[in-house]
Amino acid sequence: VTENMAFGKPVTVSRRYNNESFDPSLAVDGDVSTDLLKCSLTASGEKEAWLTVDLGEVRNIASISILHGGCK
């Protein structure tokens, strides 16, 4: 059984692409669409971008899956 522990949790990114679109919360909304306007996006050209998700509590995690929709 796979549980999406990150769904709807607070997200922080190293630097947002802009402040109007690409909200970091889009990374944990459960939508795996490749529609650019439904993606979380870090600043252009950032070589060491990062994203954190606050799960709200300590959890035992056996594996992590990251779905990259390949936003266009």
PDB file of N, CA, C and O in Angstrom:
ATOM      1  N   VAL A   1       0.850  -1.183   0.000  1.00  0.00           N
ATOM      2  CA  VAL A   1       0.000   0.000   0.000  1.00  0.00           C
ATOM      3  C   VAL A   1       0.887   1.234   0.000  1.00  0.00           C
ATOM      4  O   VAL A   1       1.787   1.365   0.824  1.00  0.00           O
ATOM      5  N   THR A   2       0.650   2.130  -0.947  1.00  0.00           N
ATOM      6  CA  THR A   2       1.421   3.363  -1.048  1.00  0.00           C
ATOM      7  C   THR A   2       0.599   4.518  -0.508  1.00  0.00           C
ATOM      8  O   THR A   2      -0.553   4.700  -0.891  1.00  0.00           O
ATOM      9  N   GLU A   3       1.200   5.281   0.372  1.00  0.00           N
ATOM     10  CA  GLU A   3       0.538   6.448   0.951  1.00  0.00           C
ATOM     11  C   GLU A   3       1.282   7.692   0.502  1.00  0.00           C
ATOM     12  O   GLU A   3       2.504   7.750   0.568  1.00  0.00           O
ATOM     13  N   ASN A   4       0.562   8.693   0.048  1.00  0.00           N
ATOM     14  CA  ASN A   4       1.174   9.965  -0.322  1.00  0.00           C
ATOM     15  C   ASN A   4       1.221  10.843   0.928  1.00  0.00           C
ATOM     16  O   ASN A   4       0.307  11.604   1.202  1.00  0.00           O
ATOM     17  N   MET A   5       2.288  10.714   1.699  1.00  0.00           N
ATOM     18  CA  MET A   5       2.428  11.472   2.946  1.00  0.00           C
ATOM     19  C   MET A   5       2.592  12.960   2.713  1.00  0.00           C
ATOM     20  O   MET A   5       2.353  13.764   3.596  1.00  0.00           O
ATOM     21  N   ALA A   6       3.012  13.352   1.510  1.00  0.00           N
ATOM     22  CA  ALA A   6       3.267  14.756   1.202  1.00  0.00           C
ATOM     23  C   ALA A   6       2.015  15.499   0.729  1.00  0.00           C
ATOM     24  O   ALA A   6       2.008  16.726   0.713  1.00  0.00           O
ATOM     25  N   PHE A   7       0.963  14.766   0.383  1.00  0.00           N
ATOM     26  CA  PHE A   7      -0.228  15.398  -0.189  1.00  0.00           C
ATOM     27  C   PHE A   7      -0.745  16.534   0.689  1.00  0.00           C
ATOM     28  O   PHE A   7      -1.082  16.347   1.853  1.00  0.00           O
ATOM     29  N   GLY A   8      -0.783  17.735   0.115  1.00  0.00           N
ATOM     30  CA  GLY A   8      -1.335  18.897   0.798  1.00  0.00           C
ATOM     31  C   GLY A   8      -0.486  19.482   1.913  1.00  0.00           C
ATOM     32  O   GLY A   8      -0.907  20.414   2.589  1.00  0.00           O
ATOM     33  N   LYS A   9       0.704  18.971   2.120  1.00  0.00           N
ATOM     34  CA  LYS A   9       1.566  19.458   3.200  1.00  0.00           C
ATOM     35  C   LYS A   9       2.307  20.731   2.766  1.00  0.00           C
ATOM     36  O   LYS A   9       2.460  21.007   1.584  1.00  0.00           O
ATOM     37  N   PRO A  10       2.801  21.518   3.733  1.00  0.00           N
ATOM     38  CA  PRO A  10       3.547  22.737   3.413  1.00  0.00           C
ATOM     39  C   PRO A  10       4.846  22.433   2.656  1.00  0.00           C
ATOM     40  O   PRO A  10       5.570  21.504   3.003  1.00  0.00           O
ATOM     41  N   VAL A  11       5.103  23.218   1.624  1.00  0.00           N
ATOM     42  CA  VAL A  11       6.267  23.038   0.761  1.00  0.00           C
ATOM     43  C   VAL A  11       7.088  24.322   0.720  1.00  0.00           C
ATOM     44  O   VAL A  11       6.537  25.415   0.693  1.00  0.00           O
ATOM     45  N   THR A  12       8.391  24.159   0.722  1.00  0.00           N
ATOM     46  CA  THR A  12       9.315  25.277   0.568  1.00  0.00           C
ATOM     47  C   THR A  12      10.275  24.935  -0.559  1.00  0.00           C
ATOM     48  O   THR A  12      10.721  23.794  -0.668  1.00  0.00           O
ATOM     49  N   VAL A  13      10.580  25.914  -1.407  1.00  0.00           N
ATOM     50  CA  VAL A  13      11.561  25.712  -2.469  1.00  0.00           C
ATOM     51  C   VAL A  13      12.694  26.724  -2.309  1.00  0.00           C
ATOM     52  O   VAL A  13      12.531  27.751  -1.661  1.00  0.00           O
ATOM     53  N   SER A  14      13.829  26.419  -2.909  1.00  0.00           N
ATOM     54  CA  SER A  14      14.999  27.284  -2.786  1.00  0.00           C
ATOM     55  C   SER A  14      14.719  28.686  -3.307  1.00  0.00           C
ATOM     56  O   SER A  14      15.071  29.669  -2.669  1.00  0.00           O
ATOM     57  N   ARG A  15      14.090  28.784  -4.452  1.00  0.00           N
ATOM     58  CA  ARG A  15      13.728  30.081  -5.010  1.00  0.00           C
ATOM     59  C   ARG A  15      12.659  29.857  -6.068  1.00  0.00           C
ATOM     60  O   ARG A  15      12.838  29.067  -6.981  1.00  0.00           O
ATOM     61  N   ARG A  16      11.542  30.562  -5.944  1.00  0.00           N
ATOM     62  CA  ARG A  16      10.442  30.409  -6.895  1.00  0.00           C
ATOM     63  C   ARG A  16      10.757  31.064  -8.218  1.00  0.00           C
ATOM     64  O   ARG A  16      11.490  32.047  -8.287  1.00  0.00           O
ATOM     65  N   TYR A  17      10.175  30.517  -9.279  1.00  0.00           N
ATOM     66  CA  TYR A  17      10.334  31.085 -10.621  1.00  0.00           C
ATOM     67  C   TYR A  17       9.765  32.500 -10.659  1.00  0.00           C
ATOM     68  O   TYR A  17      10.391  33.416 -11.148  1.00  0.00           O
ATOM     69  N   ASN A  18       8.549  32.665 -10.166  1.00  0.00           N
ATOM     70  CA  ASN A  18       7.955  33.992  -9.977  1.00  0.00           C
ATOM     71  C   ASN A  18       6.900  33.873  -8.886  1.00  0.00           C
ATOM     72  O   ASN A  18       6.596  32.791  -8.429  1.00  0.00           O
ATOM     73  N   ASN A  19       6.346  34.989  -8.464  1.00  0.00           N
ATOM     74  CA  ASN A  19       5.412  34.953  -7.341  1.00  0.00           C
ATOM     75  C   ASN A  19       3.952  34.778  -7.749  1.00  0.00           C
ATOM     76  O   ASN A  19       3.103  34.576  -6.900  1.00  0.00           O
ATOM     77  N   GLU A  20       3.644  34.870  -9.037  1.00  0.00           N
ATOM     78  CA  GLU A  20       2.258  34.743  -9.470  1.00  0.00           C
ATOM     79  C   GLU A  20       1.888  33.315  -9.866  1.00  0.00           C
ATOM     80  O   GLU A  20       0.741  32.910  -9.735  1.00  0.00           O
ATOM     81  N   SER A  21       2.828  32.567 -10.388  1.00  0.00           N
ATOM     82  CA  SER A  21       2.547  31.219 -10.895  1.00  0.00           C
ATOM     83  C   SER A  21       3.507  30.217 -10.270  1.00  0.00           C
ATOM     84  O   SER A  21       4.443  30.596  -9.581  1.00  0.00           O
ATOM     85  N   PHE A  22       3.274  28.950 -10.537  1.00  0.00           N
ATOM     86  CA  PHE A  22       4.183  27.880 -10.136  1.00  0.00           C
ATOM     87  C   PHE A  22       4.354  27.772  -8.620  1.00  0.00           C
ATOM     88  O   PHE A  22       5.437  27.560  -8.110  1.00  0.00           O
ATOM     89  N   ASP A  23       3.251  27.930  -7.897  1.00  0.00           N
ATOM     90  CA  ASP A  23       3.284  27.857  -6.436  1.00  0.00           C
ATOM     91  C   ASP A  23       3.885  26.530  -5.977  1.00  0.00           C
ATOM     92  O   ASP A  23       3.558  25.480  -6.524  1.00  0.00           O
ATOM     93  N   PRO A  24       4.768  26.540  -4.978  1.00  0.00           N
ATOM     94  CA  PRO A  24       5.373  25.306  -4.489  1.00  0.00           C
ATOM     95  C   PRO A  24       4.358  24.247  -4.067  1.00  0.00           C
ATOM     96  O   PRO A  24       4.611  23.050  -4.196  1.00  0.00           O
ATOM     97  N   SER A  25       3.184  24.657  -3.596  1.00  0.00           N
ATOM     98  CA  SER A  25       2.172  23.691  -3.168  1.00  0.00           C
ATOM     99  C   SER A  25       1.692  22.811  -4.317  1.00  0.00           C
ATOM    100  O   SER A  25       1.143  21.727  -4.091  1.00  0.00           O
ATOM    101  N   LEU A  26       1.915  23.230  -5.557  1.00  0.00           N
ATOM    102  CA  LEU A  26       1.532  22.417  -6.708  1.00  0.00           C
ATOM    103  C   LEU A  26       2.347  21.124  -6.776  1.00  0.00           C
ATOM    104  O   LEU A  26       1.953  20.174  -7.437  1.00  0.00           O
ATOM    105  N   ALA A  27       3.475  21.086  -6.072  1.00  0.00           N
ATOM    106  CA  ALA A  27       4.311  19.875  -6.057  1.00  0.00           C
ATOM    107  C   ALA A  27       3.678  18.752  -5.243  1.00  0.00           C
ATOM    108  O   ALA A  27       4.041  17.594  -5.405  1.00  0.00           O
ATOM    109  N   VAL A  28       2.719  19.085  -4.385  1.00  0.00           N
ATOM    110  CA  VAL A  28       2.110  18.066  -3.515  1.00  0.00           C
ATOM    111  C   VAL A  28       0.582  18.050  -3.614  1.00  0.00           C
ATOM    112  O   VAL A  28      -0.099  17.614  -2.703  1.00  0.00           O
ATOM    113  N   ASP A  29       0.052  18.505  -4.752  1.00  0.00           N
ATOM    114  CA  ASP A  29      -1.401  18.552  -4.913  1.00  0.00           C
ATOM    115  C   ASP A  29      -1.990  17.274  -5.502  1.00  0.00           C
ATOM    116  O   ASP A  29      -3.196  17.156  -5.675  1.00  0.00           O
ATOM    117  N   GLY A  30      -1.139  16.305  -5.831  1.00  0.00           N
ATOM    118  CA  GLY A  30      -1.609  15.034  -6.368  1.00  0.00           C
ATOM    119  C   GLY A  30      -1.836  15.036  -7.863  1.00  0.00           C
ATOM    120  O   GLY A  30      -2.092  14.002  -8.461  1.00  0.00           O
ATOM    121  N   ASP A  31      -1.742  16.195  -8.511  1.00  0.00           N
ATOM    122  CA  ASP A  31      -1.940  16.301  -9.954  1.00  0.00           C
ATOM    123  C   ASP A  31      -0.604  16.058 -10.651  1.00  0.00           C
ATOM    124  O   ASP A  31       0.349  16.805 -10.434  1.00  0.00           O
ATOM    125  N   VAL A  32      -0.514  15.028 -11.481  1.00  0.00           N
ATOM    126  CA  VAL A  32       0.735  14.725 -12.188  1.00  0.00           C
ATOM    127  C   VAL A  32       0.666  15.179 -13.645  1.00  0.00           C
ATOM    128  O   VAL A  32       1.399  14.692 -14.495  1.00  0.00           O
ATOM    129  N   SER A  33      -0.187  16.142 -13.916  1.00  0.00           N
ATOM    130  CA  SER A  33      -0.330  16.695 -15.255  1.00  0.00           C
ATOM    131  C   SER A  33       0.990  17.316 -15.723  1.00  0.00           C
ATOM    132  O   SER A  33       1.805  17.766 -14.918  1.00  0.00           O
ATOM    133  N   THR A  34       1.193  17.347 -17.029  1.00  0.00           N
ATOM    134  CA  THR A  34       2.375  18.018 -17.579  1.00  0.00           C
ATOM    135  C   THR A  34       2.036  19.443 -18.019  1.00  0.00           C
ATOM    136  O   THR A  34       2.848  20.108 -18.657  1.00  0.00           O
ATOM    137  N   ASP A  35       0.860  19.923 -17.668  1.00  0.00           N
ATOM    138  CA  ASP A  35       0.458  21.294 -17.979  1.00  0.00           C
ATOM    139  C   ASP A  35       1.341  22.249 -17.180  1.00  0.00           C
ATOM    140  O   ASP A  35       1.384  22.196 -15.952  1.00  0.00           O
ATOM    141  N   LEU A  36       2.049  23.124 -17.859  1.00  0.00           N
ATOM    142  CA  LEU A  36       2.997  24.038 -17.218  1.00  0.00           C
ATOM    143  C   LEU A  36       2.367  24.837 -16.082  1.00  0.00           C
ATOM    144  O   LEU A  36       2.989  25.060 -15.055  1.00  0.00           O
ATOM    145  N   LEU A  37       1.123  25.262 -16.244  1.00  0.00           N
ATOM    146  CA  LEU A  37       0.487  26.084 -15.211  1.00  0.00           C
ATOM    147  C   LEU A  37       0.064  25.290 -13.982  1.00  0.00           C
ATOM    148  O   LEU A  37      -0.389  25.850 -12.997  1.00  0.00           O
ATOM    149  N   LYS A  38       0.242  23.958 -14.014  1.00  0.00           N
ATOM    150  CA  LYS A  38      -0.092  23.115 -12.864  1.00  0.00           C
ATOM    151  C   LYS A  38       1.169  22.574 -12.202  1.00  0.00           C
ATOM    152  O   LYS A  38       1.115  21.628 -11.434  1.00  0.00           O
ATOM    153  N   CYS A  39       2.318  23.183 -12.511  1.00  0.00           N
ATOM    154  CA  CYS A  39       3.600  22.703 -12.003  1.00  0.00           C
ATOM    155  C   CYS A  39       4.195  23.667 -10.988  1.00  0.00           C
ATOM    156  O   CYS A  39       3.978  24.865 -11.050  1.00  0.00           O
ATOM    157  N   SER A  40       4.980  23.113 -10.096  1.00  0.00           N
ATOM    158  CA  SER A  40       5.818  23.916  -9.217  1.00  0.00           C
ATOM    159  C   SER A  40       7.144  24.077  -9.952  1.00  0.00           C
ATOM    160  O   SER A  40       7.669  23.128 -10.520  1.00  0.00           O
ATOM    161  N   LEU A  41       7.675  25.286  -9.973  1.00  0.00           N
ATOM    162  CA  LEU A  41       8.875  25.551 -10.762  1.00  0.00           C
ATOM    163  C   LEU A  41       9.822  26.440  -9.976  1.00  0.00           C
ATOM    164  O   LEU A  41       9.408  27.447  -9.417  1.00  0.00           O
ATOM    165  N   THR A  42      11.088  26.047  -9.924  1.00  0.00           N
ATOM    166  CA  THR A  42      12.082  26.882  -9.261  1.00  0.00           C
ATOM    167  C   THR A  42      12.636  27.896 -10.253  1.00  0.00           C
ATOM    168  O   THR A  42      12.365  27.831 -11.447  1.00  0.00           O
ATOM    169  N   ALA A  43      13.414  28.822  -9.753  1.00  0.00           N
ATOM    170  CA  ALA A  43      13.956  29.905 -10.577  1.00  0.00           C
ATOM    171  C   ALA A  43      14.781  29.362 -11.738  1.00  0.00           C
ATOM    172  O   ALA A  43      15.518  28.393 -11.594  1.00  0.00           O
ATOM    173  N   SER A  44      14.657  29.999 -12.864  1.00  0.00           N
ATOM    174  CA  SER A  44      15.373  29.602 -14.071  1.00  0.00           C
ATOM    175  C   SER A  44      16.880  29.682 -13.865  1.00  0.00           C
ATOM    176  O   SER A  44      17.391  30.650 -13.303  1.00  0.00           O
ATOM    177  N   GLY A  45      17.588  28.654 -14.286  1.00  0.00           N
ATOM    178  CA  GLY A  45      19.037  28.644 -14.207  1.00  0.00           C
ATOM    179  C   GLY A  45      19.611  28.252 -12.857  1.00  0.00           C
ATOM    180  O   GLY A  45      20.814  28.209 -12.684  1.00  0.00           O
ATOM    181  N   GLU A  46      18.769  27.959 -11.901  1.00  0.00           N
ATOM    182  CA  GLU A  46      19.259  27.582 -10.577  1.00  0.00           C
ATOM    183  C   GLU A  46      19.860  26.180 -10.646  1.00  0.00           C
ATOM    184  O   GLU A  46      19.191  25.217 -10.978  1.00  0.00           O
ATOM    185  N   LYS A  47      21.144  26.056 -10.343  1.00  0.00           N
ATOM    186  CA  LYS A  47      21.849  24.786 -10.495  1.00  0.00           C
ATOM    187  C   LYS A  47      21.679  23.841  -9.317  1.00  0.00           C
ATOM    188  O   LYS A  47      21.852  22.646  -9.461  1.00  0.00           O
ATOM    189  N   GLU A  48      21.355  24.352  -8.151  1.00  0.00           N
ATOM    190  CA  GLU A  48      21.195  23.509  -6.971  1.00  0.00           C
ATOM    191  C   GLU A  48      19.846  23.771  -6.313  1.00  0.00           C
ATOM    192  O   GLU A  48      19.762  24.072  -5.134  1.00  0.00           O
ATOM    193  N   ALA A  49      18.804  23.647  -7.094  1.00  0.00           N
ATOM    194  CA  ALA A  49      17.451  23.869  -6.581  1.00  0.00           C
ATOM    195  C   ALA A  49      17.080  22.777  -5.578  1.00  0.00           C
ATOM    196  O   ALA A  49      17.530  21.647  -5.693  1.00  0.00           O
ATOM    197  N   TRP A  50      16.258  23.131  -4.596  1.00  0.00           N
ATOM    198  CA  TRP A  50      15.796  22.143  -3.630  1.00  0.00           C
ATOM    199  C   TRP A  50      14.340  22.414  -3.282  1.00  0.00           C
ATOM    200  O   TRP A  50      13.824  23.500  -3.485  1.00  0.00           O
ATOM    201  N   LEU A  51      13.694  21.394  -2.780  1.00  0.00           N
ATOM    202  CA  LEU A  51      12.304  21.444  -2.372  1.00  0.00           C
ATOM    203  C   LEU A  51      12.187  20.632  -1.083  1.00  0.00           C
ATOM    204  O   LEU A  51      12.731  19.539  -1.002  1.00  0.00           O
ATOM    205  N   THR A  52      11.509  21.174  -0.082  1.00  0.00           N
ATOM    206  CA  THR A  52      11.264  20.432   1.149  1.00  0.00           C
ATOM    207  C   THR A  52       9.761  20.365   1.411  1.00  0.00           C
ATOM    208  O   THR A  52       9.019  21.268   1.044  1.00  0.00           O
ATOM    209  N   VAL A  53       9.350  19.279   2.030  1.00  0.00           N
ATOM    210  CA  VAL A  53       7.954  19.089   2.405  1.00  0.00           C
ATOM    211  C   VAL A  53       7.921  18.825   3.901  1.00  0.00           C
ATOM    212  O   VAL A  53       8.609  17.941   4.397  1.00  0.00           O
ATOM    213  N   ASP A  54       7.126  19.615   4.629  1.00  0.00           N
ATOM    214  CA  ASP A  54       6.972  19.423   6.070  1.00  0.00           C
ATOM    215  C   ASP A  54       5.828  18.433   6.292  1.00  0.00           C
ATOM    216  O   ASP A  54       4.663  18.763   6.102  1.00  0.00           O
ATOM    217  N   LEU A  55       6.170  17.226   6.682  1.00  0.00           N
ATOM    218  CA  LEU A  55       5.157  16.194   6.900  1.00  0.00           C
ATOM    219  C   LEU A  55       4.374  16.394   8.195  1.00  0.00           C
ATOM    220  O   LEU A  55       3.389  15.714   8.446  1.00  0.00           O
ATOM    221  N   GLY A  56       4.817  17.326   9.031  1.00  0.00           N
ATOM    222  CA  GLY A  56       4.083  17.647  10.245  1.00  0.00           C
ATOM    223  C   GLY A  56       4.382  16.765  11.434  1.00  0.00           C
ATOM    224  O   GLY A  56       3.959  17.052  12.542  1.00  0.00           O
ATOM    225  N   GLU A  57       5.080  15.678  11.191  1.00  0.00           N
ATOM    226  CA  GLU A  57       5.444  14.763  12.267  1.00  0.00           C
ATOM    227  C   GLU A  57       6.579  13.868  11.778  1.00  0.00           C
ATOM    228  O   GLU A  57       6.834  13.765  10.587  1.00  0.00           O
ATOM    229  N   VAL A  58       7.250  13.240  12.721  1.00  0.00           N
ATOM    230  CA  VAL A  58       8.303  12.294  12.369  1.00  0.00           C
ATOM    231  C   VAL A  58       7.641  11.032  11.823  1.00  0.00           C
ATOM    232  O   VAL A  58       6.701  10.514  12.422  1.00  0.00           O
ATOM    233  N   ARG A  59       8.097  10.582  10.667  1.00  0.00           N
ATOM    234  CA  ARG A  59       7.530   9.384  10.028  1.00  0.00           C
ATOM    235  C   ARG A  59       8.654   8.446   9.617  1.00  0.00           C
ATOM    236  O   ARG A  59       9.741   8.882   9.264  1.00  0.00           O
ATOM    237  N   ASN A  60       8.404   7.160   9.667  1.00  0.00           N
ATOM    238  CA  ASN A  60       9.335   6.173   9.115  1.00  0.00           C
ATOM    239  C   ASN A  60       9.030   6.053   7.626  1.00  0.00           C
ATOM    240  O   ASN A  60       7.904   5.757   7.243  1.00  0.00           O
ATOM    241  N   ILE A  61      10.048   6.277   6.811  1.00  0.00           N
ATOM    242  CA  ILE A  61       9.869   6.251   5.359  1.00  0.00           C
ATOM    243  C   ILE A  61      10.768   5.174   4.780  1.00  0.00           C
ATOM    244  O   ILE A  61      11.989   5.207   4.948  1.00  0.00           O
ATOM    245  N   ALA A  62      10.170   4.228   4.094  1.00  0.00           N
ATOM    246  CA  ALA A  62      10.923   3.127   3.490  1.00  0.00           C
ATOM    247  C   ALA A  62      11.417   3.482   2.099  1.00  0.00           C
ATOM    248  O   ALA A  62      12.478   3.040   1.673  1.00  0.00           O
ATOM    249  N   SER A  63      10.667   4.289   1.364  1.00  0.00           N
ATOM    250  CA  SER A  63      11.082   4.697   0.026  1.00  0.00           C
ATOM    251  C   SER A  63      10.398   5.998  -0.352  1.00  0.00           C
ATOM    252  O   SER A  63       9.378   6.368   0.233  1.00  0.00           O
ATOM    253  N   ILE A  64      10.983   6.676  -1.320  1.00  0.00           N
ATOM    254  CA  ILE A  64      10.446   7.938  -1.810  1.00  0.00           C
ATOM    255  C   ILE A  64      10.324   7.850  -3.314  1.00  0.00           C
ATOM    256  O   ILE A  64      11.236   7.388  -3.995  1.00  0.00           O
ATOM    257  N   SER A  65       9.195   8.286  -3.845  1.00  0.00           N
ATOM    258  CA  SER A  65       9.011   8.367  -5.298  1.00  0.00           C
ATOM    259  C   SER A  65       8.754   9.819  -5.654  1.00  0.00           C
ATOM    260  O   SER A  65       7.909  10.477  -5.049  1.00  0.00           O
ATOM    261  N   ILE A  66       9.486  10.302  -6.634  1.00  0.00           N
ATOM    262  CA  ILE A  66       9.291  11.663  -7.130  1.00  0.00           C
ATOM    263  C   ILE A  66       8.827  11.541  -8.574  1.00  0.00           C
ATOM    264  O   ILE A  66       9.511  10.970  -9.415  1.00  0.00           O
ATOM    265  N   LEU A  67       7.648  12.074  -8.838  1.00  0.00           N
ATOM    266  CA  LEU A  67       7.117  12.059 -10.194  1.00  0.00           C
ATOM    267  C   LEU A  67       7.427  13.397 -10.837  1.00  0.00           C
ATOM    268  O   LEU A  67       6.961  14.431 -10.371  1.00  0.00           O
ATOM    269  N   HIS A  68       8.198  13.364 -11.876  1.00  0.00           N
ATOM    270  CA  HIS A  68       8.532  14.566 -12.616  1.00  0.00           C
ATOM    271  C   HIS A  68       7.709  14.541 -13.885  1.00  0.00           C
ATOM    272  O   HIS A  68       7.913  13.692 -14.740  1.00  0.00           O
ATOM    273  N   GLY A  69       6.767  15.448 -13.971  1.00  0.00           N
ATOM    274  CA  GLY A  69       5.857  15.450 -15.107  1.00  0.00           C
ATOM    275  C   GLY A  69       6.474  15.945 -16.388  1.00  0.00           C
ATOM    276  O   GLY A  69       5.836  15.927 -17.423  1.00  0.00           O
ATOM    277  N   GLY A  70       7.698  16.446 -16.335  1.00  0.00           N
ATOM    278  CA  GLY A  70       8.308  16.961 -17.552  1.00  0.00           C
ATOM    279  C   GLY A  70       7.554  18.152 -18.087  1.00  0.00           C
ATOM    280  O   GLY A  70       7.209  18.207 -19.247  1.00  0.00           O
ATOM    281  N   CYS A  71       7.286  19.116 -17.221  1.00  0.00           N
ATOM    282  CA  CYS A  71       6.499  20.279 -17.632  1.00  0.00           C
ATOM    283  C   CYS A  71       7.078  20.899 -18.889  1.00  0.00           C
ATOM    284  O   CYS A  71       8.275  20.993 -19.056  1.00  0.00           O
ATOM    285  N   LYS A  72       6.171  21.284 -19.767  1.00  0.00           N
ATOM    286  CA  LYS A  72       6.572  21.850 -21.053  1.00  0.00           C
ATOM    287  C   LYS A  72       6.506  23.350 -21.017  1.00  0.00           C
ATOM    288  O   LYS A  72       5.714  23.930 -20.394  1.00  0.00           O
TER     289      LYS A  72
END
